[in-house]
């Protein structure tokens, strides 16, 4: 079945550092890929998405490129801020999953001043 | 534009009891999905409702049931609560059903079973 694997956290970075959170997936067909962010005590917010190979999703300085050849969708940001501290979830949706979101376990990010 | 709303925010129940959680979708959305998020884990899909019918179901027992109303709002019911049902329950809505459709999440209901 479909699955998503994320790098384990927590990830601790200094403000203005470069961020990469790795995400790889297993799915049949051509899934859509998403990154969601969860701030403490809150629900999930959609950060960005990509629906086909080589698509780049971007939002608030975050980017991720849908790489079908490596089945990856790594999240990147050039300069993180303290306010980016949160848990980040990679997810996929496919016809195999009936359009339900299949999430990774999440990666906790802590940015220090 | 109101986003997805859920009630109640927190709930404490005893083993064996029943609970009902409620969700109102984002304006213009007609599809509601429910997810269970255990502490430190990613959300797990419970089921999805579209046109007042359960369209898709995850790997959850029949103790978990739901309903969608004509105004697209939805309820999640859990019977015979177990300690393991303690989790954050998230509702998500979308406009229609499809793999590229964006799902918007509510703040969740924190259920504690004692």
mmCIF file of C-alpha atoms in Angstrom:
data_model
loop_
_atom_site.group_PDB
_atom_site.id
_atom_site.type_symbol
_atom_site.label_atom_id
_atom_site.label_comp_id
_atom_site.label_asym_id
_atom_site.label_seq_id
_atom_site.Cartn_x
_atom_site.Cartn_y
_atom_site.Cartn_z
ATOM 1 C CA UNK A 1 0.000 0.000 0.000
ATOM 2 C CA UNK A 2 0.863 3.658 -0.092
ATOM 3 C CA UNK A 3 3.258 5.034 2.491
ATOM 4 C CA UNK A 4 5.272 8.131 3.361
ATOM 5 C CA UNK A 5 8.623 8.165 5.158
ATOM 6 C CA UNK A 6 10.030 11.319 6.726
ATOM 7 C CA UNK A 7 13.350 11.993 8.340
ATOM 8 C CA UNK A 8 13.261 11.624 12.089
ATOM 9 C CA UNK A 9 13.389 14.671 14.264
ATOM 10 C CA UNK A 10 13.748 16.738 16.186
ATOM 11 C CA UNK A 11 15.661 19.068 13.916
ATOM 12 C CA UNK A 12 17.270 22.028 15.673
ATOM 13 C CA UNK A 13 18.556 24.976 13.637
ATOM 14 C CA UNK A 14 19.740 28.468 14.304
ATOM 15 C CA UNK A 15 17.782 31.355 12.857
ATOM 16 C CA UNK A 16 18.647 32.054 9.185
ATOM 17 C CA UNK A 17 19.997 28.528 8.642
ATOM 18 C CA UNK A 18 19.037 26.438 5.611
ATOM 19 C CA UNK A 19 16.356 23.820 6.159
ATOM 20 C CA UNK A 20 15.859 20.474 4.465
ATOM 21 C CA UNK A 21 13.323 17.893 5.650
ATOM 22 C CA UNK A 22 13.469 14.694 3.641
ATOM 23 C CA UNK A 23 10.343 12.898 2.486
ATOM 24 C CA UNK A 24 10.089 9.795 0.312
ATOM 25 C CA UNK A 25 6.988 7.944 -0.718
ATOM 26 C CA UNK A 26 5.713 4.634 -2.036
ATOM 27 C CA UNK A 27 2.594 4.690 -4.156
ATOM 28 C CA UNK A 28 1.073 3.154 -7.227
ATOM 29 C CA UNK A 29 0.195 5.452 -10.079
ATOM 30 C CA UNK A 30 0.641 9.184 -9.818
ATOM 31 C CA UNK A 31 -0.119 10.542 -6.366
ATOM 32 C CA UNK A 32 -0.416 14.163 -5.344
ATOM 33 C CA UNK A 33 2.021 15.268 -2.651
ATOM 34 C CA UNK A 34 1.537 17.737 0.175
ATOM 35 C CA UNK A 35 3.358 19.355 3.057
ATOM 36 C CA UNK A 36 1.342 20.337 6.117
ATOM 37 C CA UNK A 37 2.542 22.252 9.191
ATOM 38 C CA UNK A 38 1.206 21.924 12.727
ATOM 39 C CA UNK A 39 1.944 24.616 15.306
ATOM 40 C CA UNK A 40 1.699 23.661 18.992
ATOM 41 C CA UNK A 41 -1.874 23.066 20.083
ATOM 42 C CA UNK A 42 -3.317 23.641 16.628
ATOM 43 C CA UNK A 43 -4.645 21.693 13.677
ATOM 44 C CA UNK A 44 -2.793 21.174 10.406
ATOM 45 C CA UNK A 45 -2.257 23.923 7.861
ATOM 46 C CA UNK A 46 -1.591 23.192 4.211
ATOM 47 C CA UNK A 47 1.842 24.574 3.375
ATOM 48 C CA UNK A 48 2.259 23.542 -0.268
ATOM 49 C CA UNK A 49 1.397 20.847 -2.776
ATOM 50 C CA UNK A 50 2.459 19.343 -6.108
ATOM 51 C CA UNK A 51 0.274 17.226 -8.335
ATOM 52 C CA UNK A 52 2.612 15.880 -11.026
ATOM 53 C CA UNK A 53 6.237 15.016 -11.618
ATOM 54 C CA UNK A 54 8.681 17.962 -11.643
ATOM 55 C CA UNK A 55 6.064 20.313 -10.192
ATOM 56 C CA UNK A 56 7.455 22.688 -7.570
ATOM 57 C CA UNK A 57 5.164 23.750 -4.762
ATOM 58 C CA UNK A 58 6.056 26.915 -2.873
ATOM 59 C CA UNK A 59 4.640 29.062 -0.096
ATOM 60 C CA UNK A 60 6.028 31.434 2.575
ATOM 61 C CA UNK A 61 9.595 30.776 1.452
ATOM 62 C CA UNK A 62 9.212 26.989 1.603
ATOM 63 C CA UNK A 63 9.670 24.888 -1.525
ATOM 64 C CA UNK A 64 9.386 21.225 -2.495
ATOM 65 C CA UNK A 65 9.816 19.536 -5.870
ATOM 66 C CA UNK A 66 7.963 16.361 -6.893
ATOM 67 C CA UNK A 67 10.713 13.954 -8.011
ATOM 68 C CA UNK A 68 9.192 10.822 -9.480
ATOM 69 C CA UNK A 69 12.552 9.240 -10.352
ATOM 70 C CA UNK A 70 13.599 9.285 -6.690
ATOM 71 C CA UNK A 71 10.030 9.170 -5.251
ATOM 72 C CA UNK A 72 10.847 12.168 -3.106
ATOM 73 C CA UNK A 73 9.307 15.476 -2.069
ATOM 74 C CA UNK A 74 11.876 17.158 0.182
ATOM 75 C CA UNK A 75 10.919 20.398 1.936
ATOM 76 C CA UNK A 76 13.422 23.271 1.823
ATOM 77 C CA UNK A 77 13.693 26.834 3.071
ATOM 78 C CA UNK A 78 16.637 29.080 2.546
ATOM 79 C CA UNK A 79 16.503 30.986 5.839
ATOM 80 C CA UNK A 80 14.400 29.769 8.743
ATOM 81 C CA UNK A 81 12.874 31.969 11.423
ATOM 82 C CA UNK A 82 11.975 31.249 15.033
ATOM 83 C CA UNK A 83 8.327 31.400 13.968
ATOM 84 C CA UNK A 84 8.898 28.352 11.706
ATOM 85 C CA UNK A 85 9.228 26.125 14.774
ATOM 86 C CA UNK A 86 6.517 23.500 14.341
ATOM 87 C CA UNK A 87 5.918 19.926 13.250
ATOM 88 C CA UNK A 88 5.983 19.313 9.498
ATOM 89 C CA UNK A 89 4.071 16.464 7.847
ATOM 90 C CA UNK A 90 4.550 15.085 4.373
ATOM 91 C CA UNK A 91 1.444 13.456 2.885
ATOM 92 C CA UNK A 92 0.200 11.880 -0.297
ATOM 93 C CA UNK A 93 -3.167 11.318 -1.895
ATOM 94 C CA UNK A 94 -3.787 8.720 -4.579
ATOM 95 C CA UNK A 95 -6.572 6.860 -6.304
ATOM 96 C CA UNK A 96 -5.304 3.774 -4.447
ATOM 97 C CA UNK A 97 -6.053 5.462 -1.113
ATOM 98 C CA UNK A 98 -9.427 6.704 -2.278
ATOM 99 C CA UNK A 99 -8.250 10.306 -2.049
ATOM 100 C CA UNK A 100 -7.593 10.097 1.692
ATOM 101 C CA UNK A 101 -4.391 11.740 2.872
ATOM 102 C CA UNK A 102 -1.662 9.309 3.911
ATOM 103 C CA UNK A 103 0.725 11.068 6.314
ATOM 104 C CA UNK A 104 4.265 10.529 7.441
ATOM 105 C CA UNK A 105 5.045 10.553 11.155
ATOM 106 C CA UNK A 106 6.063 14.194 11.148
ATOM 107 C CA UNK A 107 9.340 16.033 11.736
ATOM 108 C CA UNK A 108 9.646 18.446 14.615
ATOM 109 C CA UNK A 109 11.613 21.618 13.868
ATOM 110 C CA UNK A 110 12.981 23.938 16.529
ATOM 111 C CA UNK A 111 14.593 27.194 15.433
ATOM 112 C CA UNK A 112 16.636 29.035 18.040
ATOM 113 C CA UNK A 113 17.512 32.767 17.986
ATOM 114 C CA UNK B 1 -14.511 33.456 5.491
ATOM 115 C CA UNK B 2 -14.888 30.939 8.320
ATOM 116 C CA UNK B 3 -12.554 28.014 8.213
ATOM 117 C CA UNK B 4 -13.240 24.502 9.463
ATOM 118 C CA UNK B 5 -14.667 24.520 12.961
ATOM 119 C CA UNK B 6 -14.872 21.663 15.440
ATOM 120 C CA UNK B 7 -16.564 21.171 18.780
ATOM 121 C CA UNK B 8 -15.910 20.585 21.546
ATOM 122 C CA UNK B 9 -12.271 21.590 21.949
ATOM 123 C CA UNK B 10 -11.556 19.125 24.715
ATOM 124 C CA UNK B 11 -13.448 16.153 26.064
ATOM 125 C CA UNK B 12 -12.861 13.689 28.888
ATOM 126 C CA UNK B 13 -14.747 10.389 28.846
ATOM 127 C CA UNK B 14 -14.638 7.107 30.725
ATOM 128 C CA UNK B 15 -13.955 3.724 29.161
ATOM 129 C CA UNK B 16 -17.092 2.169 27.706
ATOM 130 C CA UNK B 17 -18.842 5.484 27.146
ATOM 131 C CA UNK B 18 -19.888 6.937 23.822
ATOM 132 C CA UNK B 19 -18.815 10.275 22.338
ATOM 133 C CA UNK B 20 -19.953 12.539 19.502
ATOM 134 C CA UNK B 21 -17.665 15.078 17.874
ATOM 135 C CA UNK B 22 -18.869 17.757 15.470
ATOM 136 C CA UNK B 23 -17.422 19.512 12.458
ATOM 137 C CA UNK B 24 -18.525 22.358 10.206
ATOM 138 C CA UNK B 25 -16.655 22.543 6.906
ATOM 139 C CA UNK B 26 -15.114 25.594 5.322
ATOM 140 C CA UNK B 27 -17.590 27.699 3.360
ATOM 141 C CA UNK B 28 -18.110 26.257 -0.115
ATOM 142 C CA UNK B 29 -16.790 22.809 0.795
ATOM 143 C CA UNK B 30 -18.965 19.710 0.527
ATOM 144 C CA UNK B 31 -16.633 16.881 1.541
ATOM 145 C CA UNK B 32 -15.598 16.068 5.091
ATOM 146 C CA UNK B 33 -12.900 13.649 6.235
ATOM 147 C CA UNK B 34 -12.023 12.604 9.768
ATOM 148 C CA UNK B 35 -8.559 11.734 11.053
ATOM 149 C CA UNK B 36 -7.198 10.450 14.352
ATOM 150 C CA UNK B 37 -3.843 11.775 15.530
ATOM 151 C CA UNK B 38 -2.189 9.961 18.414
ATOM 152 C CA UNK B 39 0.437 11.843 20.376
ATOM 153 C CA UNK B 40 3.655 12.181 18.407
ATOM 154 C CA UNK B 41 2.213 10.533 15.302
ATOM 155 C CA UNK B 42 0.854 11.594 11.950
ATOM 156 C CA UNK B 43 -2.907 11.691 11.412
ATOM 157 C CA UNK B 44 -4.598 8.418 10.437
ATOM 158 C CA UNK B 45 -7.593 8.482 8.095
ATOM 159 C CA UNK B 46 -10.869 7.306 9.632
ATOM 160 C CA UNK B 47 -13.463 7.968 6.934
ATOM 161 C CA UNK B 48 -14.732 10.460 4.383
ATOM 162 C CA UNK B 49 -18.240 11.754 3.704
ATOM 163 C CA UNK B 50 -19.523 13.183 0.463
ATOM 164 C CA UNK B 51 -23.161 13.750 -0.508
ATOM 165 C CA UNK B 52 -24.190 12.469 2.923
ATOM 166 C CA UNK B 53 -22.647 9.056 2.322
ATOM 167 C CA UNK B 54 -19.510 7.384 3.630
ATOM 168 C CA UNK B 55 -17.314 7.168 0.523
ATOM 169 C CA UNK B 56 -14.086 5.801 1.911
ATOM 170 C CA UNK B 57 -13.041 4.217 5.177
ATOM 171 C CA UNK B 58 -9.677 3.643 6.789
ATOM 172 C CA UNK B 59 -8.637 0.780 9.016
ATOM 173 C CA UNK B 60 -10.865 1.596 11.975
ATOM 174 C CA UNK B 61 -13.406 -0.671 13.700
ATOM 175 C CA UNK B 62 -17.163 -0.299 13.414
ATOM 176 C CA UNK B 63 -17.182 1.454 16.798
ATOM 177 C CA UNK B 64 -16.295 4.497 14.757
ATOM 178 C CA UNK B 65 -19.243 5.815 12.775
ATOM 179 C CA UNK B 66 -20.247 9.082 11.247
ATOM 180 C CA UNK B 67 -22.852 11.149 9.570
ATOM 181 C CA UNK B 68 -23.034 14.046 7.177
ATOM 182 C CA UNK B 69 -25.949 16.441 7.194
ATOM 183 C CA UNK B 70 -27.557 18.297 4.248
ATOM 184 C CA UNK B 71 -25.633 21.454 5.195
ATOM 185 C CA UNK B 72 -22.386 19.402 4.824
ATOM 186 C CA UNK B 73 -21.567 19.447 8.530
ATOM 187 C CA UNK B 74 -20.552 16.138 10.015
ATOM 188 C CA UNK B 75 -20.428 14.116 13.208
ATOM 189 C CA UNK B 76 -18.020 11.432 14.360
ATOM 190 C CA UNK B 77 -19.352 8.934 16.867
ATOM 191 C CA UNK B 78 -17.243 6.520 18.840
ATOM 192 C CA UNK B 79 -18.916 3.782 20.898
ATOM 193 C CA UNK B 80 -17.520 1.654 23.708
ATOM 194 C CA UNK B 81 -14.523 3.921 24.225
ATOM 195 C CA UNK B 82 -11.129 2.369 24.898
ATOM 196 C CA UNK B 83 -8.099 3.977 26.497
ATOM 197 C CA UNK B 84 -6.410 3.739 23.096
ATOM 198 C CA UNK B 85 -9.025 6.051 21.591
ATOM 199 C CA UNK B 86 -7.397 8.969 23.404
ATOM 200 C CA UNK B 87 -6.145 11.246 20.624
ATOM 201 C CA UNK B 88 -6.647 14.473 18.740
ATOM 202 C CA UNK B 89 -9.512 14.069 16.266
ATOM 203 C CA UNK B 90 -9.179 16.246 13.207
ATOM 204 C CA UNK B 91 -11.815 17.136 10.684
ATOM 205 C CA UNK B 92 -10.822 18.219 7.185
ATOM 206 C CA UNK B 93 -12.963 19.613 4.402
ATOM 207 C CA UNK B 94 -12.518 19.998 0.660
ATOM 208 C CA UNK B 95 -14.470 21.086 -2.367
ATOM 209 C CA UNK B 96 -15.254 17.765 -3.969
ATOM 210 C CA UNK B 97 -13.216 14.590 -4.045
ATOM 211 C CA UNK B 98 -9.984 13.997 -5.908
ATOM 212 C CA UNK B 99 -6.318 13.322 -5.363
ATOM 213 C CA UNK B 100 -5.258 16.910 -5.985
ATOM 214 C CA UNK B 101 -8.033 18.457 -3.942
ATOM 215 C CA UNK B 102 -6.757 20.463 -0.991
ATOM 216 C CA UNK B 103 -8.032 19.422 2.406
ATOM 217 C CA UNK B 104 -8.324 22.117 5.062
ATOM 218 C CA UNK B 105 -8.146 21.068 8.687
ATOM 219 C CA UNK B 106 -9.921 22.280 11.783
ATOM 220 C CA UNK B 107 -8.210 22.809 15.144
ATOM 221 C CA UNK B 108 -9.250 19.370 16.370
ATOM 222 C CA UNK B 109 -10.969 17.880 19.392
ATOM 223 C CA UNK B 110 -8.709 16.481 22.092
ATOM 224 C CA UNK B 111 -10.362 13.337 23.489
ATOM 225 C CA UNK B 112 -9.057 11.818 26.698
ATOM 226 C CA UNK B 113 -10.411 8.435 27.796
ATOM 227 C CA UNK B 114 -9.824 7.506 31.426
#
